[in-house]
XYZ file of C-alpha atoms in Angstrom:
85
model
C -11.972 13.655 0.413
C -9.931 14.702 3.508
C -10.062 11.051 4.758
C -8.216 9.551 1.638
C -5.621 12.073 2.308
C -3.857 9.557 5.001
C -4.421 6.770 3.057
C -2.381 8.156 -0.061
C 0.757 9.657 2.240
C 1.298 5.916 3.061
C 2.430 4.803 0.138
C 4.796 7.385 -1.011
C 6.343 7.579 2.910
C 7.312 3.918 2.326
C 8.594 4.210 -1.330
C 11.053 7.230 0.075
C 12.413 4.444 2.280
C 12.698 1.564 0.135
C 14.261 3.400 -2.730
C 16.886 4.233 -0.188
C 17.245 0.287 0.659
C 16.945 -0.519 -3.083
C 19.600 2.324 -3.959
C 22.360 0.931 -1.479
C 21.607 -2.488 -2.879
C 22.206 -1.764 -6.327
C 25.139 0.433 -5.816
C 26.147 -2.862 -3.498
C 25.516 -4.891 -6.796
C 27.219 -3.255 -9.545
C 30.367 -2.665 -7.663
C 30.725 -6.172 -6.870
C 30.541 -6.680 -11.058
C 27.100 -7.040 -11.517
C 26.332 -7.904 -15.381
C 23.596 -5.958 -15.257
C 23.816 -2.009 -15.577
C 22.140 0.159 -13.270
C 20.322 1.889 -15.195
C 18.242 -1.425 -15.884
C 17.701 -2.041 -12.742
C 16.730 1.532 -11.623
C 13.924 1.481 -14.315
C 13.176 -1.669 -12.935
C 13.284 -0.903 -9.108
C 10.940 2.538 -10.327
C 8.408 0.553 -11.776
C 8.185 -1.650 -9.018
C 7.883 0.620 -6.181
C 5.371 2.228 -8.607
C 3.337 -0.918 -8.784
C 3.520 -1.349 -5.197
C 2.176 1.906 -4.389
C -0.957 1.094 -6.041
C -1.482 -2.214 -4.357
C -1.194 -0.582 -1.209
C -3.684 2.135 -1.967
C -5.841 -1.301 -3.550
C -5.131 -1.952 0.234
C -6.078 0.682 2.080
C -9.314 0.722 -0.023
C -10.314 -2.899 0.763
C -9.908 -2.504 4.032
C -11.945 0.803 4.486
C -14.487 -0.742 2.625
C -14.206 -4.228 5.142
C -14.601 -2.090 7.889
C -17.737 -0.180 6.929
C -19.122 -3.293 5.957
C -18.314 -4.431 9.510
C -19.728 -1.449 10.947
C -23.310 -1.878 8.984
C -23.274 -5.560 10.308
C -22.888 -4.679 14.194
C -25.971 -1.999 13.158
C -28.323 -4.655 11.524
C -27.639 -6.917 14.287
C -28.744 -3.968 16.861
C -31.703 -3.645 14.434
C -32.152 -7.195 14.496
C -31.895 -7.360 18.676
C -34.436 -4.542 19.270
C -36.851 -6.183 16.351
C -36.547 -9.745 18.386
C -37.248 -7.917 21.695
């Protein structure tokens, strides 16, 4: 369980910064008169840095699970050299 742990600080270390970056940009937005109120787009900005959170975990995963697949392969064909020899 202690090797997820990295893999879940990712996300939320990137959401910290982009909420800044989305912040400024909608504060950037509704002064220049914006039709659309911030509070719409907050909820909206929220949902999608929550969304992209979870394809980054989906991420992480896939590639963890690419790379022990990877690792088994370079085994086999070890297995397979030795058997051949």
């Amino acid at each position: 369980s202690t090797a997820n742990a990295p893999e879940d600080d990712a996300p939320n270390r990137y959401t910290r910064t982009e909420r800044t970056t989305y912040s400024r940009y909608s504060r950037d937005a509704n002064s220049s008169g914006s039709s659309i109120p911030s509070s719409t787009l907050e909820k909206r900005i929220e949902e999608l840095e929550r969304e992209l959170a979870k394809e980054r975990q989906e991420n992480a995963r896939l590639m963890k699970m690419t790379q022990d697949k990877e690792e088994i392969i370079g085994k086999l064909k070890e297995e397979i050299d030795l058997l051949n020899r």
